[in-house]
């Protein structure tokens, strides 16, 4: 779980992420938000024929590297000096997640709102078929917003992508979600049999466009 104190201030103004890690993983970790890479992922769900279609907008932070050392077969943070040193993989912190039915204009506005709030280096939008117009519309409406197309991979099904990315991060103890993110947690806990998986799918596109800090 993660705490995000100071919400409502400018994105990098003394804001700190507090990551509560499981026992044996080095204790809690405090990280300045300004030290994290940030990305917003947008998975448009626009379908006049379906009342279940939802657009998902997920903003995530990637934590900077951390020095770890090994002793007696276990991993510690800042352990004894004569141990081997290793750089741990980055963690992924879900800063904000929203999923609801949206019109085309609302999709772009929601992406822009996330950019203004968190200032991610990339706002990535899934574009497929008729969704292509959203990308160009966003670029024209908000030219300062750093948008990118999410590279499509038709070889992998949605369920496989979620398992490989979100499932793997969670199993490795590298995914942090705020306790207020009940919609995200509902999708995670009921996957793959839950009614929705929009937020999981949006986050699962992350490795196609992000780069660790």
XYZ file of N, CA and C in Angstrom, residues 12-212:
603
model
N 5.289 18.217 -7.807
C 6.589 17.894 -7.226
C 6.904 18.702 -5.971
N 5.918 19.365 -5.397
C 6.179 20.239 -4.248
C 6.211 19.428 -2.953
N 7.383 18.909 -2.605
C 7.610 18.202 -1.351
C 6.677 17.008 -1.168
N 6.278 16.395 -2.262
C 5.399 15.248 -2.148
C 6.226 13.979 -2.050
N 5.827 13.107 -1.150
C 6.609 11.907 -0.858
C 5.690 10.688 -0.914
N 6.167 9.641 -1.566
C 5.467 8.364 -1.557
C 6.008 7.528 -0.401
N 5.112 6.964 0.395
C 5.508 6.071 1.480
C 5.028 4.676 1.115
N 5.966 3.800 0.789
C 5.632 2.446 0.366
C 5.752 1.491 1.544
N 4.641 0.892 1.918
C 4.605 -0.038 3.042
C 4.880 -1.440 2.516
N 6.099 -1.906 2.715
C 6.502 -3.188 2.135
C 6.279 -4.334 3.110
N 6.032 -5.542 2.565
C 5.832 -6.711 3.431
C 7.080 -6.991 4.260
N 6.888 -7.701 5.354
C 8.005 -8.069 6.223
C 9.044 -8.860 5.442
N 10.308 -8.506 5.625
C 11.380 -9.181 4.925
C 11.802 -8.495 3.645
N 11.108 -7.385 3.288
C 11.444 -6.659 2.064
C 12.094 -5.314 2.362
N 12.658 -5.146 3.556
C 13.421 -3.947 3.846
C 12.663 -2.853 4.538
N 11.438 -3.084 4.981
C 10.682 -2.064 5.682
C 10.110 -1.014 4.748
N 9.484 0.013 5.328
C 8.873 1.066 4.528
C 9.940 1.869 3.791
N 9.552 2.420 2.675
C 10.462 3.219 1.869
C 9.803 4.545 1.534
N 10.521 5.639 1.714
C 10.019 6.974 1.409
C 10.747 7.479 0.159
N 9.978 7.918 -0.810
C 10.549 8.334 -2.083
C 9.917 9.659 -2.508
N 10.742 10.604 -2.883
C 10.219 11.867 -3.395
C 9.569 11.621 -4.751
N 8.374 12.156 -4.935
C 7.680 11.971 -6.206
C 8.501 12.528 -7.361
N 9.256 13.579 -7.093
C 10.070 14.194 -8.140
C 11.178 13.277 -8.633
N 11.523 12.232 -7.851
C 12.556 11.286 -8.258
C 11.995 10.139 -9.098
N 10.687 10.090 -9.248
C 10.042 8.988 -9.962
C 9.691 9.379 -11.396
N 9.824 8.430 -12.288
C 9.273 8.611 -13.629
C 7.765 8.411 -13.532
N 7.003 9.176 -14.317
C 5.545 9.069 -14.257
C 4.970 8.925 -15.657
N 3.881 8.176 -15.746
C 3.229 7.965 -17.041
C 1.730 7.837 -16.810
N 0.954 8.369 -17.734
C -0.499 8.196 -17.714
C -0.890 7.312 -18.889
N -1.696 6.305 -18.612
C -2.124 5.336 -19.612
C -3.634 5.455 -19.804
N -4.057 5.604 -21.045
C -5.469 5.815 -21.356
C -5.960 4.689 -22.265
N -6.966 3.987 -21.801
C -7.572 2.903 -22.576
C -9.017 3.302 -22.879
N -9.276 3.924 -24.039
C -10.628 4.403 -24.336
C -11.611 3.241 -24.505
N -12.777 3.413 -23.914
C -13.844 2.436 -24.080
C -15.084 3.154 -24.575
N -15.121 3.424 -25.849
C -16.226 4.188 -26.438
C -17.015 3.266 -27.346
N -18.215 2.938 -26.921
C -19.050 2.032 -27.711
C -20.522 2.366 -27.457
N -21.162 3.067 -28.379
C -22.573 3.417 -28.202
C -23.468 2.182 -28.052
N -23.004 1.028 -28.562
C -23.809 -0.177 -28.517
C -23.739 -0.877 -27.157
N -22.751 -0.530 -26.334
C -22.555 -1.216 -25.063
C -22.688 -0.263 -23.880
N -23.515 -0.639 -22.911
C -23.653 0.146 -21.685
C -22.538 -0.179 -20.690
N -21.783 -1.231 -20.965
C -20.717 -1.650 -20.060
C -19.369 -1.026 -20.406
N -19.268 -0.380 -21.564
C -17.976 0.169 -22.006
C -17.518 1.292 -21.076
N -16.276 1.202 -20.636
C -15.699 2.223 -19.767
C -14.331 2.626 -20.296
N -14.006 3.887 -20.124
C -12.656 4.369 -20.410
C -11.857 4.336 -19.114
N -10.644 3.826 -19.190
C -9.773 3.754 -18.016
C -8.603 4.715 -18.184
N -8.334 5.489 -17.136
C -7.188 6.395 -17.106
C -6.393 6.095 -15.845
N -5.170 5.605 -16.032
C -4.323 5.203 -14.905
C -3.010 5.976 -14.962
N -2.656 6.620 -13.862
C -1.359 7.297 -13.760
C -0.491 6.534 -12.763
N 0.715 6.195 -13.178
C 1.606 5.386 -12.345
C 2.974 6.045 -12.245
N 3.639 5.781 -11.128
C 5.013 6.248 -10.912
C 5.937 5.045 -10.881
N 7.124 5.209 -11.461
C 8.160 4.185 -11.402
C 9.255 4.687 -10.481
N 9.558 3.923 -9.449
C 10.508 4.372 -8.446
C 11.944 4.270 -8.950
N 12.833 5.101 -8.414
C 14.251 5.027 -8.799
C 14.908 3.775 -8.228
N 16.085 3.402 -8.746
C 16.775 2.196 -8.262
C 17.117 2.302 -6.788
N 17.293 1.152 -6.172
C 17.638 1.090 -4.753
C 18.749 0.082 -4.562
N 19.759 0.459 -3.796
C 20.868 -0.451 -3.533
C 20.436 -1.512 -2.519
N 20.639 -2.773 -2.852
C 20.346 -3.858 -1.925
C 21.554 -4.773 -1.822
N 21.612 -5.508 -0.744
C 22.716 -6.429 -0.544
C 22.177 -7.753 -0.033
N 22.958 -8.800 -0.230
C 22.483 -10.139 0.095
C 23.284 -10.711 1.275
N 22.559 -11.353 2.197
C 23.200 -11.954 3.360
C 22.429 -13.215 3.734
N 23.114 -14.330 3.805
C 22.509 -15.592 4.195
C 21.306 -15.950 3.317
N 21.390 -15.618 2.026
C 20.336 -15.998 1.110
C 19.114 -15.093 1.102
N 19.122 -14.012 1.918
C 17.987 -13.111 1.961
C 18.409 -11.730 1.468
N 17.405 -10.966 0.998
C 17.687 -9.621 0.505
C 17.430 -8.594 1.600
N 18.362 -7.668 1.748
C 18.222 -6.593 2.721
C 18.521 -5.266 2.037
N 18.062 -4.197 2.636
C 18.399 -2.859 2.162
C 19.447 -2.280 3.099
N 20.538 -1.742 2.514
C 21.603 -1.126 3.306
C 22.161 -2.097 4.351
N 22.578 -3.268 3.881
C 23.065 -4.294 4.798
C 24.577 -4.139 4.985
N 25.242 -5.222 5.424
C 26.660 -5.156 5.787
C 27.516 -4.798 4.572
N 28.655 -4.165 4.820
C 29.480 -3.597 3.761
C 30.126 -4.645 2.879
N 30.423 -5.842 3.413
C 31.164 -6.822 2.623
C 30.233 -7.751 1.838
N 28.947 -7.424 1.746
C 28.013 -8.236 0.967
C 28.080 -7.848 -0.496
N 27.558 -8.720 -1.365
C 27.417 -8.364 -2.774
C 26.304 -7.336 -2.919
N 26.480 -6.389 -3.805
C 25.480 -5.356 -4.016
C 24.688 -5.659 -5.275
N 23.418 -5.385 -5.191
C 22.525 -5.584 -6.330
C 21.619 -4.367 -6.463
N 21.225 -4.057 -7.690
C 20.237 -3.010 -7.914
C 18.874 -3.654 -8.070
N 17.917 -3.302 -7.205
C 16.591 -3.904 -7.288
C 15.826 -3.345 -8.472
N 14.889 -4.120 -9.035
C 14.044 -3.591 -10.102
C 13.184 -2.451 -9.572
N 12.718 -1.609 -10.464
C 11.848 -0.514 -10.056
C 10.508 -1.058 -9.553
N 9.858 -0.293 -8.681
C 8.501 -0.585 -8.257
C 7.541 0.286 -9.053
N 6.277 -0.151 -9.139
C 5.244 0.604 -9.828
C 4.199 1.025 -8.802
N 3.941 2.321 -8.721
C 2.981 2.867 -7.772
C 1.815 3.471 -8.557
N 0.616 2.966 -8.324
C -0.571 3.530 -8.972
C -0.942 4.809 -8.221
N -0.747 5.952 -8.855
C -1.039 7.232 -8.230
C -2.521 7.573 -8.289
N -3.138 7.230 -9.403
C -4.552 7.565 -9.580
C -5.142 6.636 -10.640
N -6.387 6.237 -10.444
C -7.049 5.386 -11.431
C -8.522 5.761 -11.506
N -9.007 5.891 -12.730
C -10.408 6.219 -12.961
C -10.930 5.358 -14.104
N -12.157 4.883 -13.969
C -12.783 4.120 -15.043
C -14.282 4.393 -15.021
N -14.784 4.894 -16.117
C -16.216 5.148 -16.230
C -16.570 5.361 -17.693
N -17.859 5.354 -17.985
C -18.310 5.624 -19.341
C -18.022 7.084 -19.678
N -17.428 7.312 -20.830
C -17.059 8.668 -21.239
C -17.353 8.874 -22.712
N -17.730 10.099 -23.038
C -17.801 10.498 -24.434
C -16.394 10.825 -24.913
N -16.224 10.976 -26.216
C -14.896 11.235 -26.779
C -14.234 12.454 -26.150
N -14.990 13.528 -25.984
C -14.416 14.744 -25.402
C -13.975 14.516 -23.969
N -14.727 13.708 -23.228
C -14.382 13.446 -21.833
C -13.111 12.618 -21.711
N -12.874 11.730 -22.673
C -11.644 10.940 -22.655
C -10.429 11.862 -22.715
N -10.453 12.781 -23.648
C -9.328 13.704 -23.816
C -9.193 14.622 -22.608
N -10.309 15.099 -22.092
C -10.264 15.987 -20.926
C -9.742 15.254 -19.692
N -10.122 13.998 -19.521
C -9.634 13.214 -18.381
C -8.133 12.981 -18.468
N -7.647 12.703 -19.674
C -6.209 12.538 -19.868
C -5.474 13.831 -19.551
N -6.050 14.954 -19.994
C -5.423 16.256 -19.738
C -5.446 16.595 -18.256
N -6.542 16.269 -17.574
C -6.616 16.521 -16.131
C -5.529 15.747 -15.390
N -5.312 14.496 -15.790
C -4.264 13.685 -15.156
C -2.891 14.282 -15.412
N -2.683 14.804 -16.612
C -1.389 15.413 -16.935
C -1.155 16.670 -16.098
N -2.182 17.495 -15.952
C -2.037 18.708 -15.143
C -1.771 18.373 -13.675
N -2.388 17.317 -13.184
C -2.259 16.967 -11.766
C -0.924 16.313 -11.447
N -0.466 15.395 -12.313
C 0.716 14.587 -11.990
C 1.932 14.905 -12.849
N 1.751 15.618 -13.931
C 2.832 15.964 -14.861
C 3.651 14.750 -15.298
N 3.014 13.730 -15.838
C 3.768 12.591 -16.365
C 4.568 12.998 -17.591
N 5.639 12.291 -17.850
C 6.455 12.586 -19.031
C 5.790 12.092 -20.301
N 4.852 11.148 -20.163
C 4.136 10.591 -21.304
C 2.669 10.392 -20.931
N 1.784 10.766 -21.829
C 0.375 10.392 -21.743
C 0.121 9.470 -22.934
N -0.012 8.197 -22.663
C -0.107 7.193 -23.725
C -1.562 6.773 -23.932
N -2.004 6.794 -25.175
C -3.388 6.485 -25.506
C -3.436 5.271 -26.418
N -4.257 4.304 -26.037
C -4.460 3.141 -26.898
C -5.320 3.567 -28.087
N -4.820 3.345 -29.283
C -5.561 3.731 -30.482
C -5.722 2.499 -31.363
N -6.966 2.231 -31.687
C -7.251 1.069 -32.508
C -8.501 1.353 -33.325
N -8.375 1.285 -34.619
C -9.528 1.503 -35.491
C -10.100 2.900 -35.344
N -11.368 2.976 -34.939
C -12.064 4.258 -34.843
C -11.509 5.143 -33.740
N -10.698 4.561 -32.811
C -10.133 5.361 -31.728
C -8.985 6.259 -32.192
N -8.521 6.057 -33.425
C -7.390 6.826 -33.916
C -7.656 8.325 -33.873
N -8.910 8.717 -34.058
C -9.216 10.154 -34.084
C -8.951 10.800 -32.739
N -9.035 10.015 -31.635
C -8.788 10.581 -30.311
C -7.363 11.091 -30.178
N -6.433 10.343 -30.739
C -5.031 10.733 -30.630
C -4.782 12.084 -31.295
N -5.270 12.229 -32.522
C -5.048 13.473 -33.252
C -5.868 14.622 -32.667
N -7.020 14.291 -32.156
C -7.852 15.304 -31.499
C -7.145 15.824 -30.243
N -6.570 14.912 -29.455
C -5.850 15.318 -28.248
C -4.647 16.186 -28.594
N -3.915 15.789 -29.627
C -2.723 16.555 -30.028
C -3.097 17.964 -30.477
N -4.235 18.099 -31.126
C -4.662 19.407 -31.606
C -5.250 20.252 -30.483
N -5.990 19.623 -29.564
C -6.660 20.357 -28.490
C -5.686 20.773 -27.400
N -4.752 19.879 -27.052
C -3.780 20.158 -25.981
C -2.369 19.927 -26.516
N -1.851 20.840 -27.324
C -0.558 20.627 -27.982
C 0.624 20.481 -27.012
N 0.481 20.973 -25.780
C 1.583 20.870 -24.821
C 1.623 19.519 -24.118
N 0.541 18.764 -24.189
C 0.482 17.478 -23.514
C 1.315 16.447 -24.286
N 2.252 15.763 -23.632
C 3.163 14.831 -24.332
C 2.499 13.489 -24.614
N 1.694 13.418 -25.640
C 0.956 12.189 -25.914
C 1.751 11.254 -26.817
N 1.496 9.970 -26.633
C 2.102 8.930 -27.453
C 1.036 7.883 -27.766
N 1.196 7.204 -28.870
C 0.339 6.074 -29.171
C 0.880 4.842 -28.445
N -0.011 4.072 -27.853
C 0.401 2.801 -27.265
C 0.595 1.797 -28.402
N 1.791 1.229 -28.542
C 2.024 0.250 -29.611
C 1.121 -0.965 -29.436
N 0.327 -1.261 -30.436
C -0.597 -2.378 -30.346
C 0.126 -3.702 -30.566
N -0.275 -4.700 -29.805
C 0.277 -6.045 -29.944
C -0.897 -7.017 -30.042
N -1.302 -7.292 -31.252
C -2.467 -8.150 -31.475
C -2.170 -9.622 -31.210
N -0.900 -9.949 -30.977
C -0.546 -11.353 -30.754
C -0.901 -11.833 -29.353
N -1.008 -10.897 -28.420
C -1.322 -11.270 -27.049
C -2.743 -10.854 -26.697
N -3.480 -11.750 -26.074
C -4.818 -11.423 -25.626
C -4.754 -10.576 -24.364
N -5.848 -9.858 -24.108
C -5.905 -8.963 -22.954
C -5.598 -9.702 -21.656
N -6.190 -10.870 -21.458
C -5.989 -11.611 -20.218
C -4.522 -12.003 -20.032
N -3.875 -12.424 -21.111
C -2.463 -12.803 -21.020
C -1.602 -11.603 -20.671
N -1.895 -10.462 -21.267
C -1.121 -9.246 -21.002
C -1.252 -8.824 -19.535
N -2.457 -8.908 -18.998
C -2.667 -8.540 -17.597
C -1.905 -9.482 -16.675
N -1.969 -10.761 -16.958
C -1.254 -11.731 -16.114
C 0.250 -11.486 -16.152
N 0.777 -11.240 -17.341
C 2.224 -11.102 -17.506
C 2.758 -9.831 -16.865
N 1.972 -8.763 -16.877
C 2.461 -7.484 -16.358
C 1.960 -7.231 -14.934
N 0.664 -7.056 -14.781
C 0.113 -6.720 -13.464
C 0.302 -7.882 -12.488
N -0.005 -9.092 -12.954
C 0.154 -10.251 -12.085
C 1.584 -10.454 -11.632
N 2.531 -10.301 -12.562
C 3.948 -10.490 -12.219
C 4.440 -9.428 -11.247
N 4.066 -8.180 -11.475
C 4.473 -7.113 -10.560
C 3.957 -7.371 -9.148
N 2.687 -7.779 -9.044
C 2.102 -8.038 -7.732
C 2.779 -9.219 -7.042
N 3.033 -10.291 -7.779
C 3.656 -11.476 -7.198
C 5.072 -11.191 -6.705
N 5.753 -10.260 -7.363
C 7.118 -9.897 -6.979
C 7.156 -8.831 -5.889
N 5.993 -8.379 -5.433
C 5.954 -7.340 -4.403
C 6.376 -5.981 -4.910
N 6.161 -5.720 -6.209
C 6.627 -4.474 -6.813
C 5.481 -3.574 -7.273
N 4.248 -3.920 -6.919
C 3.094 -3.110 -7.293
C 2.462 -2.541 -6.038
N 2.282 -1.210 -6.018
C 1.704 -0.533 -4.865
C 0.455 0.224 -5.294
N -0.614 0.025 -4.526
C -1.896 0.651 -4.818
C -2.424 1.280 -3.536
N -2.902 2.512 -3.621
C -3.443 3.187 -2.444
C -4.733 2.500 -2.005
N -4.973 2.468 -0.707
C -6.160 1.783 -0.182
C -7.459 2.419 -0.665
N -7.405 3.629 -1.169
C -8.628 4.254 -1.673
C -8.978 3.764 -3.089
N -8.048 3.070 -3.730
C -8.273 2.617 -5.116
C -9.092 1.331 -5.115
N -10.324 1.437 -4.645
C -11.167 0.251 -4.477
C -11.567 -0.362 -5.816
N -11.792 0.462 -6.835
C -12.173 -0.070 -8.143
C -11.042 -0.918 -8.718
N -9.804 -0.410 -8.618
C -8.651 -1.153 -9.106
C -8.514 -2.478 -8.361
N -8.643 -2.420 -7.024
C -8.488 -3.630 -6.230
C -9.602 -4.634 -6.506
N -10.819 -4.144 -6.737
C -11.911 -5.052 -7.082
C -11.602 -5.802 -8.372
N -11.086 -5.078 -9.362
C -10.735 -5.736 -10.619
C -9.625 -6.759 -10.407
N -8.627 -6.384 -9.604
C -7.494 -7.288 -9.378
C -7.943 -8.556 -8.645
N -8.744 -8.389 -7.599
C -9.128 -9.532 -6.764
C -10.121 -10.464 -7.458
N -10.871 -9.945 -8.423
C -11.856 -10.787 -9.113
C -11.375 -11.254 -10.480
N -10.185 -10.837 -10.890
C -9.637 -11.241 -12.184
C -9.325 -12.745 -12.175
N -9.620 -13.487 -13.210
C -10.151 -13.070 -14.514
C -11.661 -13.202 -14.650
N -12.360 -13.433 -13.535
C -13.793 -13.702 -13.609
C -14.646 -12.484 -13.266
N -14.017 -11.334 -12.989
C -14.771 -10.141 -12.639
C -15.497 -9.544 -13.835
N -16.425 -8.658 -13.534
C -17.230 -8.035 -14.584
C -16.410 -7.080 -15.432
N -15.419 -6.411 -14.829
C -14.595 -5.458 -15.569
C -13.111 -5.722 -15.323
N -12.283 -5.246 -16.254
C -10.828 -5.327 -16.117
C -10.173 -4.148 -16.827
N -10.887 -3.040 -16.942
C -10.413 -1.893 -17.711
C -9.154 -1.268 -17.119
N -9.120 -1.100 -15.805
C -7.959 -0.486 -15.156
C -6.743 -1.393 -15.242
N -6.955 -2.683 -15.046
C -5.851 -3.642 -15.164
C -5.283 -3.623 -16.580
N -6.166 -3.555 -17.553
C -5.724 -3.563 -18.946
C -4.926 -2.310 -19.274
N -5.379 -1.162 -18.768
C -4.647 0.085 -19.018
C -3.237 0.003 -18.434
N -3.114 -0.447 -17.187
C -1.796 -0.544 -16.555
C -0.928 -1.568 -17.264
N -1.533 -2.628 -17.774
C -0.772 -3.691 -18.435
C -0.078 -3.217 -19.704
N -0.518 -2.093 -20.268
C 0.166 -1.543 -21.437
C 1.457 -0.810 -21.048
N 1.667 -0.593 -19.758
C 2.789 0.223 -19.303
C 4.154 -0.116 -19.892
N 4.602 -1.375 -19.819
C 5.951 -1.694 -20.295
C 6.195 -1.411 -21.774
N 5.136 -1.212 -22.555
C 5.340 -0.899 -23.967
C 5.780 0.526 -24.187
N 5.611 1.384 -23.172
C 5.964 2.807 -23.394
C 6.820 3.413 -22.292
N 6.894 2.788 -21.121
C 7.657 3.445 -20.066
C 9.102 2.974 -20.032
N 9.902 3.773 -19.355
C 11.306 3.435 -19.118
C 11.611 3.702 -17.667
N 12.247 2.751 -16.956
C 12.569 2.967 -15.541
C 13.455 4.187 -15.367
